[in-house]
Amino acid sequence: MPTIDAKKKLAEQWFRELRDMICGEFELLENELTQSSAPVGKFLRTPWQRPKGGKGEISMMKGRVFEKVGVNISTMDGEFSEQFRKEIPGATEDPRFWASGISLVAHMHSPKVPAVHMNTRMIVVGDAARIWFGGGGDLNPMVSVVEDTRDFHAAFRQACNTTDAAFYPVFKAWCDEYFYIPHRNEARGVGGIFYDYLGLNHLAPNLPPVSPGQFGKGGVGKEATARGMEIASNAKLDWDGCFAFTKNVGRAFLDIYPQLVRRRMFENFTAEDREHQLHKRGRYAEYNLLYDRGTRFGLMTGGNPEAILMSLPPEVKWA
Amino acid sequence: MPTIDAKKKLAEQWFRELRDMICGEFELLENELTQSSAPVGKFLRTPWQRPKGGKGEISMMKGRVFEKVGVNISTMDGEFSEQFRKEIPGATEDPRFWASGISLVAHMHSPKVPAVHMNTRMIVVGDAARIWFGGGGDLNPMVSVVEDTRDFHAAFRQACNTTDAAFYPVFKAWCDEYFYIPHRNEARGVGGIFYDYLGLNHLAPNLPPVSPGQFGKGGVGKEATARGMEIASNAKLDWDGCFAFTKNVGRAFLDIYPQLVRRRMFENFTAEDREHQLHKRGRYAEYNLLYDRGTRFGLMTGGNPEAILMSLPPEVKWA
């Protein structure tokens, strides 16, 4: 079993590798849409660094297929603030943390091509006392198409089943509960999977097991979240197993999403379709700014706003 | 001195009257822009009602001068949730509340015409145990013009000075501190005035004075807010005085904003100006969804999302 430093290095390397593969695939798609007169997109890479201990690279492409796609890899190193410690397993004992991950949001020119979000991450709290993985992917079509939703879910189901057949239904339900816009009484998209705290209790065998729900992420009406945390935090996976799952989730995304883009990007659309898309994106922006934990957490704790708000759509309308 | 029921009625009536005057003025502006071929805007009025006890009317206009302007009047009646009680003076003793107000946001077609926000409200907690007024107005130019900023501020300074010369500098500083976007390290606009808890201690002479800061709205780095709450909550004004001030704030807005629109709406602008405007509006949307207390409070407590999110710009871009 690799040392904690080796584990961190392996995870970081994988996130970078996955970033490179995804960007490569997306640039291929740009070249395939020959029917457009708009310039072919190429990713622009911007490295960034935060004074408090954090660095990353934003890869951004504004092309003919991808109206705006951002892929961010980052590795953060620091201490949780007093305020956040009580929300994080292990942080009251030792507030130091290390986190590395990849995060991606794609907003597409054509309203016929679904938008998408994917991210995976590894977290270490304290002196490797608590380690876990989180992530997921979810599809955001402007008008949902049964077969796209089906195939997207099938890809993640397969990624889950390779590790544990219990994962998919639980992580799917968690995703639906998480990406829900309560004030609109609407789902943000058509789902996918969402998970967090994977391996939490099994990767720290010398510590008493904890229930992530006690850290304030559960709550009334959050049954799927509670169930998801239960399954993920108690999964009997060693680090290699968690890491393999993380890779499978990334590969599932890399495999299925370009297929969906290729399937839809040649379709015609109307001005009304575009209007609908711009309004649907308004919901996406509302969700991210009002509810998304990563966005709010990042901004409130002095993260890089350019990287965090990379997820916002390029153009939006509100009625 | 009117009874509490009479006071509520007077306030509600005024907000409605002000709404009518503002809508009338704005429709005149639509008619004055003869150089446009877009249809002349007219306000559309939509009454709404919430099952939990609240009603109001949204007046919305999408015209040739005003790309989107919403004016909402509402009167809410209910009980503060357990969670919010400790944040509201008097609510732990008696959680019932009544609130009535007017709220307005205008996003303009021309990037040369500043956007604007204004609202005033009266709050009653419990059995009229605690009563106060709040509100303000702030200007959001796309490119700030010294004389517009100056004249907007002068109008509110005059409104303040009619009541108390101490108000303007304090409420101006409060406004600057409130409408600030920390993650961007930018002001949302060029300010105006902001106030809350006006008359809190003087309108409840039989109760011990309270400091609104103890209810968690102050905090480190919020010196102007703390100072503003101090001045507003201890202002030696009876209900008539507070109400007169509220009216003056509304009238100041009604007087100055149409002047600024008239001054700028005939100016030419470029496609670059428009692009800049759409990106600047992105900051406005970020602020409202991430930080604005009214927006978050309203959505989290089951308010009417259509009325609350009326403030969002009609079209926005993010880089």
XYZ file of C-alpha atoms in Angstrom:
638
model
C 0.000 0.000 0.000
C 1.503 3.399 -0.941
C 2.418 5.923 1.757
C 0.154 8.918 2.257
C 2.509 11.091 0.213
C 2.525 8.564 -2.591
C -1.280 8.413 -2.452
C -1.553 12.165 -2.758
C 0.817 12.111 -5.694
C -1.049 9.310 -7.445
C -4.385 11.079 -7.062
C -3.006 14.392 -8.280
C -1.408 12.682 -11.259
C -4.638 10.964 -12.177
C -6.680 14.165 -12.044
C -4.131 15.780 -14.373
C -4.138 12.798 -16.727
C -7.942 12.741 -16.821
C -7.947 16.481 -17.526
C -5.606 15.939 -20.463
C -7.705 13.122 -21.870
C -10.955 15.070 -21.533
C -9.531 18.209 -23.107
C -8.136 16.126 -25.964
C -11.525 14.494 -26.592
C -13.371 17.796 -26.454
C -10.986 19.379 -28.958
C -11.654 16.476 -31.320
C -15.378 17.242 -31.098
C -14.680 20.854 -32.069
C -12.989 19.613 -35.229
C -15.817 17.275 -36.107
C -18.481 19.974 -36.360
C -17.516 20.976 -39.891
C -20.906 22.553 -40.602
C -20.067 25.599 -38.439
C -18.278 28.704 -39.628
C -17.308 29.698 -36.073
C -13.659 29.199 -35.202
C -12.619 25.783 -33.888
C -12.055 25.974 -30.121
C -8.769 25.182 -28.394
C -8.309 24.958 -24.638
C -6.464 27.825 -23.000
C -4.663 26.835 -19.816
C -4.183 29.274 -16.937
C -2.229 28.179 -13.870
C -3.194 29.919 -10.628
C -1.923 30.022 -7.090
C -3.487 31.277 -3.850
C -1.410 32.898 -1.131
C -3.032 30.722 1.557
C -1.800 27.490 -0.015
C -3.472 26.229 -3.111
C -2.702 25.941 -6.753
C -4.369 24.727 -9.856
C -4.899 25.067 -13.561
C -8.032 26.239 -15.315
C -8.437 24.929 -18.832
C -11.053 26.930 -20.648
C -12.359 26.531 -24.169
C -14.837 28.721 -26.030
C -15.459 27.010 -29.299
C -18.114 26.134 -31.874
C -19.523 23.110 -30.057
C -18.598 24.093 -26.526
C -19.851 27.605 -25.877
C -17.898 27.554 -22.624
C -16.234 24.608 -20.984
C -13.976 24.864 -17.965
C -11.913 22.048 -16.540
C -10.153 22.876 -13.308
C -7.618 20.762 -11.470
C -6.482 21.981 -8.105
C -4.657 20.937 -4.983
C -5.355 22.872 -1.813
C -3.395 22.723 1.391
C -4.340 24.545 4.558
C -6.366 24.676 7.734
C -10.115 24.738 8.095
C -11.383 27.906 9.761
C -12.858 27.652 13.263
C -16.280 27.961 11.722
C -15.887 25.033 9.320
C -14.104 22.581 11.612
C -17.256 21.300 13.171
C -18.665 20.470 9.756
C -15.731 18.272 8.701
C -14.954 14.788 10.060
C -11.658 14.869 11.964
C -11.146 18.616 11.657
C -11.846 19.527 15.274
C -8.978 17.235 16.304
C -6.588 18.489 13.606
C -7.767 21.262 11.281
C -5.111 20.764 8.603
C -6.357 19.493 5.273
C -5.198 18.533 1.825
C -7.570 18.244 -1.103
C -7.023 17.547 -4.744
C -9.516 17.142 -7.528
C -10.845 17.792 -10.962
C -13.985 19.760 -11.688
C -15.656 20.299 -15.030
C -18.662 22.201 -16.331
C -19.615 22.382 -20.020
C -22.206 24.766 -21.463
C -22.932 24.006 -25.095
C -23.809 26.249 -28.031
C -26.590 24.045 -29.246
C -29.656 23.686 -27.031
C -29.871 20.133 -28.376
C -26.606 19.138 -26.691
C -26.918 18.641 -22.923
C -24.734 20.628 -20.545
C -22.803 18.577 -18.025
C -20.957 18.676 -14.733
C -18.394 16.213 -13.366
C -15.956 16.249 -10.494
C -13.948 13.876 -8.365
C -11.678 14.626 -5.438
C -9.565 13.154 -2.654
C -9.581 14.726 0.815
C -7.131 14.258 3.672
C -7.846 15.783 7.077
C -5.173 16.211 9.726
C -2.133 13.964 9.643
C -3.864 11.483 7.314
C -6.246 10.691 10.167
C -9.266 10.932 7.920
C -9.213 10.289 4.188
C -12.072 10.076 1.758
C -13.114 10.519 -1.856
C -16.073 12.319 -3.354
C -17.457 13.274 -6.711
C -20.011 12.502 -9.341
C -21.420 13.598 -12.636
C -24.796 14.914 -13.707
C -26.404 15.759 -17.000
C -28.213 19.019 -17.674
C -30.124 18.796 -20.939
C -32.145 21.795 -22.030
C -34.910 19.462 -23.144
C -34.400 16.005 -21.749
C -34.188 13.134 -24.227
C -34.935 9.695 -22.829
C -32.093 7.861 -24.542
C -29.434 10.430 -23.564
C -30.510 10.248 -19.944
C -30.584 6.466 -20.106
C -27.110 6.151 -21.624
C -25.569 8.689 -19.270
C -26.955 6.816 -16.284
C -25.944 3.452 -17.736
C -22.320 4.600 -17.974
C -22.209 5.583 -14.322
C -24.122 2.488 -13.272
C -21.462 0.366 -14.906
C -18.680 2.380 -13.232
C -20.385 1.828 -9.886
C -21.075 -1.865 -10.420
C -17.417 -2.619 -11.075
C -16.823 -1.670 -7.444
C -20.061 -2.323 -5.595
C -23.545 -2.981 -6.917
C -24.997 -1.158 -3.899
C -23.489 2.144 -5.041
C -25.455 3.089 -8.124
C -29.035 3.285 -6.806
C -27.869 5.058 -3.662
C -25.552 7.532 -5.392
C -28.182 8.208 -8.046
C -30.775 9.079 -5.408
C -28.223 11.242 -3.602
C -27.575 13.109 -6.849
C -31.282 13.743 -7.407
C -31.647 15.074 -3.888
C -28.538 17.224 -4.106
C -29.164 18.878 -7.467
C -32.658 20.032 -6.642
C -33.774 23.665 -6.685
C -36.202 23.960 -3.776
C -37.485 27.483 -4.438
C -38.349 26.494 -8.021
C -39.534 23.056 -7.012
C -37.512 21.693 -9.946
C -34.610 19.333 -10.515
C -31.538 21.086 -11.909
C -31.021 18.389 -14.517
C -31.703 14.704 -15.099
C -29.190 13.466 -12.551
C -26.349 11.003 -12.606
C -24.431 10.090 -9.470
C -23.204 12.022 -6.448
C -21.116 10.660 -3.586
C -18.956 11.912 -0.745
C -17.091 10.455 2.249
C -16.226 7.333 0.262
C -13.972 5.183 2.422
C -14.144 7.557 5.386
C -14.360 4.866 8.044
C -12.427 2.124 6.319
C -9.434 4.283 5.376
C -8.914 5.237 9.020
C -9.027 1.792 10.647
C -7.424 2.993 13.875
C -10.061 5.620 14.523
C -13.609 5.109 15.722
C -16.087 5.189 12.837
C -17.997 8.430 12.444
C -21.277 9.207 10.805
C -20.911 12.111 8.362
C -24.547 13.010 9.067
C -23.521 14.302 12.481
C -21.558 17.034 10.712
C -24.705 18.776 9.616
C -25.122 17.683 6.012
C -28.147 15.504 6.622
C -31.372 16.899 7.942
C -35.093 16.562 7.537
C -36.184 15.555 4.068
C -32.663 14.498 3.132
C -33.163 10.764 3.343
C -31.226 9.934 0.178
C -28.292 12.022 1.379
C -28.268 10.271 4.754
C -28.443 6.878 3.082
C -25.680 7.822 0.640
C -23.368 8.999 3.402
C -24.039 5.775 5.302
C -23.142 3.565 2.340
C -20.152 5.631 1.186
C -18.550 6.202 4.576
C -18.791 2.536 5.549
C -17.782 1.072 2.176
C -15.264 -1.724 2.807
C -12.732 -0.421 0.321
C -9.063 0.181 0.896
C -7.366 3.186 -0.637
C -6.626 1.343 -3.869
C -10.276 0.383 -4.144
C -11.500 3.947 -3.587
C -8.966 5.267 -6.045
C -9.954 2.667 -8.643
C -13.586 3.738 -8.241
C -12.602 7.395 -8.653
C -10.819 6.528 -11.875
C -13.779 4.538 -13.130
C -16.100 7.476 -12.564
C -13.742 9.720 -14.550
C -13.421 7.171 -17.341
C -17.184 6.654 -17.488
C -17.614 10.364 -18.035
C -14.846 10.448 -20.647
C -16.537 7.619 -22.479
C -20.189 8.642 -22.440
C -20.311 12.420 -22.654
C -18.503 12.794 -25.998
C -20.882 10.171 -27.398
C -23.873 12.276 -26.371
C -22.331 15.431 -27.841
C -21.598 13.659 -31.124
C -25.150 12.326 -31.199
C -26.760 15.764 -30.850
C -24.377 18.414 -32.133
C -25.396 18.146 -35.778
C -29.094 18.659 -35.067
C -30.794 21.885 -36.101
C -32.354 24.130 -33.528
C -34.627 27.166 -33.533
C -34.384 30.603 -31.945
C -37.024 29.412 -29.468
C -34.805 26.465 -28.498
C -31.999 28.912 -27.817
C -34.256 31.158 -25.708
C -35.335 28.150 -23.708
C -31.692 27.199 -23.202
C -30.787 30.665 -21.912
C -33.607 30.574 -19.388
C -32.781 27.033 -18.321
C -29.232 28.233 -17.703
C -30.684 30.827 -15.354
C -31.786 27.958 -13.131
C -28.299 26.522 -13.276
C -26.805 29.837 -12.151
C -29.382 30.171 -9.380
C -28.586 26.728 -8.105
C -24.842 27.214 -8.124
C -24.882 30.591 -6.408
C -27.642 29.875 -3.903
C -27.127 26.233 -2.954
C -23.982 24.603 -4.282
C -21.833 23.832 -1.250
C -18.586 23.848 -3.206
C -19.280 27.290 -4.651
C -20.358 28.902 -1.401
C -17.675 27.160 0.640
C -14.975 28.134 -1.828
C -15.971 31.783 -2.072
C -16.516 32.240 1.654
C -13.113 30.750 2.463
C -11.086 32.857 0.075
C -10.810 30.404 -2.811
C -10.012 31.536 -6.342
C -13.241 33.126 -7.660
C -12.184 32.646 -11.278
C -11.834 28.905 -10.748
C -14.935 28.563 -8.585
C -17.220 30.630 -10.813
C -15.929 28.981 -13.971
C -19.144 26.950 -13.684
C -21.388 29.917 -14.490
C -22.951 29.826 -17.953
C -21.565 32.148 -20.633
C -24.955 33.688 -21.335
C -28.146 33.561 -19.320
C -31.617 35.047 -19.392
C -34.141 35.560 -16.649
C -37.801 36.274 -17.377
C -50.991 59.088 17.004
C -52.692 56.408 14.862
C -53.338 52.911 16.266
C -51.113 50.075 15.116
C -53.760 48.956 12.628
C -54.040 52.470 11.261
C -50.248 52.661 10.964
C -50.113 49.419 9.021
C -52.830 50.686 6.720
C -51.123 54.028 6.175
C -47.811 52.359 5.334
C -49.414 49.880 2.971
C -51.331 52.671 1.267
C -48.181 54.709 0.797
C -46.235 51.850 -0.749
C -49.075 51.348 -3.209
C -49.297 55.063 -3.990
C -45.537 55.262 -4.518
C -45.702 52.219 -6.774
C -48.373 53.922 -8.884
C -46.386 57.145 -9.159
C -43.177 55.338 -10.110
C -44.866 53.159 -12.707
C -46.540 56.247 -14.160
C -43.216 58.087 -14.427
C -41.463 55.112 -15.984
C -44.165 54.714 -18.600
C -43.725 58.388 -19.521
C -40.027 57.716 -20.115
C -40.920 54.883 -22.469
C -42.956 57.329 -24.538
C -40.193 59.898 -24.651
C -37.660 57.666 -26.384
C -39.067 58.298 -29.846
C -35.837 57.289 -31.578
C -36.472 53.583 -30.868
C -38.484 51.265 -33.060
C -39.028 48.781 -30.220
C -42.543 48.730 -28.787
C -43.326 51.195 -25.995
C -43.414 49.361 -22.672
C -46.432 49.209 -20.374
C -46.451 47.735 -16.880
C -48.143 44.403 -16.452
C -49.519 43.826 -12.974
C -49.701 40.357 -11.407
C -51.226 39.927 -7.964
C -49.928 36.977 -5.958
C -50.751 35.282 -2.702
C -48.824 32.790 -0.539
C -50.599 30.071 1.414
C -48.597 30.893 4.569
C -49.934 34.457 4.721
C -48.622 36.991 2.315
C -49.812 38.842 -0.713
C -48.540 41.349 -3.126
C -48.456 42.683 -6.646
C -45.603 42.489 -9.099
C -45.604 45.217 -11.709
C -43.272 44.288 -14.514
C -42.401 46.240 -17.637
C -40.241 45.164 -20.563
C -39.978 48.143 -22.806
C -37.637 50.134 -25.038
C -35.939 52.115 -22.253
C -36.441 49.649 -19.441
C -35.216 46.242 -20.550
C -36.752 44.825 -17.388
C -38.122 46.697 -14.430
C -39.981 45.075 -11.579
C -41.801 46.907 -8.840
C -43.171 44.689 -6.114
C -45.405 45.705 -3.243
C -46.143 43.089 -0.634
C -47.555 42.597 2.826
C -46.494 39.510 4.712
C -48.032 38.147 7.873
C -46.737 35.178 9.785
C -44.362 33.727 12.313
C -40.596 33.640 12.171
C -39.222 30.108 12.102
C -37.314 28.865 15.164
C -34.110 29.354 13.233
C -34.706 33.021 12.416
C -36.135 34.155 15.726
C -32.799 34.739 17.327
C -31.805 37.041 14.473
C -34.798 39.357 14.854
C -35.320 41.871 17.682
C -38.341 40.859 19.741
C -38.983 37.608 17.889
C -37.863 35.234 20.629
C -40.528 36.763 22.908
C -43.235 36.724 20.225
C -42.449 35.306 16.791
C -45.393 36.823 14.959
C -44.556 39.454 12.384
C -46.097 41.784 9.867
C -44.095 43.409 7.109
C -45.089 45.619 4.240
C -42.937 47.278 1.650
C -42.050 48.244 -1.872
C -39.083 46.898 -3.763
C -37.859 47.939 -7.181
C -35.074 46.894 -9.543
C -34.582 48.368 -13.014
C -32.252 46.939 -15.661
C -31.954 49.243 -18.653
C -31.524 48.549 -22.350
C -28.848 51.156 -22.794
C -25.535 50.587 -21.032
C -25.370 54.369 -20.697
C -28.387 54.427 -18.380
C -27.603 53.231 -14.846
C -29.520 50.342 -13.335
C -31.084 51.018 -9.959
C -32.512 49.430 -6.854
C -34.806 50.957 -4.250
C -36.894 49.600 -1.410
C -38.567 50.722 1.781
C -40.474 48.694 4.326
C -42.197 48.729 7.718
C -41.781 45.804 10.106
C -43.849 44.899 13.160
C -42.776 42.058 15.455
C -45.092 40.436 17.958
C -48.060 42.378 19.243
C -46.583 45.683 18.015
C -43.834 45.219 20.611
C -41.108 46.087 18.136
C -41.638 48.306 15.105
C -39.098 49.660 12.693
C -38.504 50.869 9.155
C -35.779 50.014 6.665
C -34.861 50.671 3.097
C -32.633 52.606 0.785
C -31.666 53.087 -2.813
C -28.474 52.476 -4.750
C -27.320 53.211 -8.261
C -25.687 50.629 -10.509
C -24.181 52.310 -13.539
C -22.385 50.168 -16.078
C -19.719 52.827 -16.377
C -19.958 55.305 -13.558
C -20.407 58.957 -14.484
C -19.392 61.468 -11.826
C -22.364 63.775 -12.199
C -24.948 60.957 -12.131
C -23.448 59.561 -8.952
C -23.288 63.033 -7.458
C -26.918 63.892 -8.260
C -28.230 60.523 -7.067
C -26.439 60.945 -3.756
C -27.533 64.570 -3.454
C -31.182 63.546 -3.733
C -30.874 61.051 -0.889
C -28.756 63.439 1.169
C -31.558 65.962 0.965
C -34.147 63.341 1.913
C -32.040 62.419 4.938
C -31.324 65.994 5.974
C -35.008 66.856 6.171
C -35.195 64.381 9.064
C -31.719 64.250 10.613
C -28.388 65.534 9.292
C -26.627 62.620 10.996
C -28.359 60.105 8.710
C -26.816 60.668 5.305
C -23.112 60.032 5.968
C -23.926 57.019 8.134
C -26.510 55.475 5.791
C -24.234 56.128 2.806
C -21.355 54.260 4.452
C -23.737 51.449 5.428
C -24.827 51.185 1.793
C -21.221 50.962 0.579
C -20.462 48.240 3.086
C -23.626 46.308 2.330
C -23.463 46.319 -1.469
C -19.934 45.017 -1.661
C -18.911 41.813 -3.433
C -16.156 40.316 -1.282
C -15.063 37.485 -3.578
C -14.627 39.977 -6.424
C -13.248 42.663 -4.160
C -15.573 45.104 -5.930
C -18.456 47.405 -5.042
C -21.740 46.341 -6.676
C -22.480 49.894 -7.743
C -21.795 53.484 -6.734
C -23.940 53.411 -3.623
C -26.695 55.556 -2.251
C -28.200 54.944 1.186
C -29.087 51.842 3.170
C -30.770 51.741 6.574
C -32.599 49.322 8.819
C -34.055 49.251 12.351
C -35.076 52.904 12.045
C -36.966 53.826 15.203
C -36.515 50.398 16.771
C -35.913 51.655 20.292
C -37.976 54.822 20.193
C -41.104 53.190 18.758
C -41.192 50.721 21.664
C -40.801 53.122 24.594
C -42.023 50.591 27.160
C -39.385 48.004 26.271
C -35.704 48.078 27.128
C -33.604 49.349 24.227
C -31.840 46.651 22.214
C -28.801 46.798 20.016
C -29.549 45.231 16.622
C -25.866 44.256 16.421
C -26.491 41.551 19.000
C -28.733 39.804 16.470
C -25.779 38.859 14.337
C -25.816 41.423 11.560
C -22.700 43.244 12.701
C -19.364 41.509 12.885
C -15.709 42.070 12.217
C -15.020 44.485 9.403
C -18.591 45.733 9.473
C -17.960 49.013 11.241
C -20.253 51.080 9.017
C -23.069 48.574 9.532
C -22.634 48.682 13.305
C -22.577 52.475 13.277
C -25.630 52.609 11.022
C -27.623 50.270 13.259
C -26.657 52.346 16.273
C -27.852 55.602 14.713
C -31.008 54.154 13.142
C -32.210 52.108 16.105
C -31.754 54.981 18.560
C -33.111 57.747 16.324
C -35.466 59.898 18.385
C -38.326 59.736 15.933
C -41.905 58.827 16.627
C -43.861 56.731 14.142
C -44.952 59.810 12.173
C -41.329 60.892 11.896
C -40.141 57.486 10.686
C -43.003 57.289 8.219
C -42.269 60.801 6.934
C -38.642 59.774 6.383
C -39.758 56.635 4.528
C -41.909 58.761 2.265
C -39.068 61.195 1.646
C -36.771 58.379 0.574
C -39.396 57.165 -1.883
C -40.002 60.669 -3.205
C -36.274 61.318 -3.578
C -36.021 58.248 -5.749
C -39.081 59.221 -7.775
C -37.557 62.627 -8.362
C -33.955 61.797 -9.227
C -33.958 58.506 -11.082
C -36.173 59.566 -14.007
C -33.907 62.610 -14.392
C -30.878 60.366 -14.784
C -32.662 58.122 -17.261
C -33.749 61.124 -19.326
C -30.188 62.451 -19.250
C -28.646 59.252 -20.645
C -31.251 57.372 -22.649
C -30.680 59.271 -25.888
C -26.933 58.608 -25.942
C -25.463 56.226 -28.468
C -23.656 53.118 -27.355
C -21.499 50.466 -28.972
C -21.617 46.685 -29.031
C -18.656 46.750 -26.619
C -20.663 48.909 -24.210
C -23.435 46.322 -24.332
C -21.010 43.448 -23.719
C -19.600 45.295 -20.747
C -23.122 45.817 -19.426
C -23.968 42.120 -19.694
C -20.842 41.170 -17.753
C -21.439 43.857 -15.143
C -24.904 42.405 -14.680
C -23.250 39.092 -13.912
C -21.796 40.724 -10.811
C -25.261 41.963 -9.890
C -26.683 38.438 -10.158
C -23.783 37.001 -8.151
C -24.341 39.517 -5.404
C -28.072 38.984 -5.192
C -27.910 35.200 -5.141
C -24.842 34.826 -2.920
C -25.137 37.664 -0.428
C -28.358 39.613 -0.516
C -30.110 38.919 2.782
C -33.551 39.670 1.423
C -33.159 37.231 -1.447
C -31.743 34.398 0.618
C -34.100 34.999 3.520
C -37.099 35.115 1.214
C -36.236 31.961 -0.711
C -35.261 29.947 2.355
C -38.494 30.832 4.139
C -40.856 29.913 1.329
C -41.419 33.380 -0.138
C -42.684 33.874 -3.672
C -39.690 33.124 -5.939
C -41.161 35.124 -8.812
C -41.335 38.238 -6.668
C -37.992 37.678 -4.969
C -36.041 36.869 -8.126
C -37.676 39.695 -10.052
C -34.387 41.483 -9.315
C -32.347 39.230 -11.608
C -31.221 40.876 -14.838
C -33.003 39.935 -18.076
C -29.752 38.970 -19.809
C -26.337 38.287 -18.353
C -22.953 37.087 -19.500
C -20.118 35.489 -17.592
C -16.585 35.292 -18.984
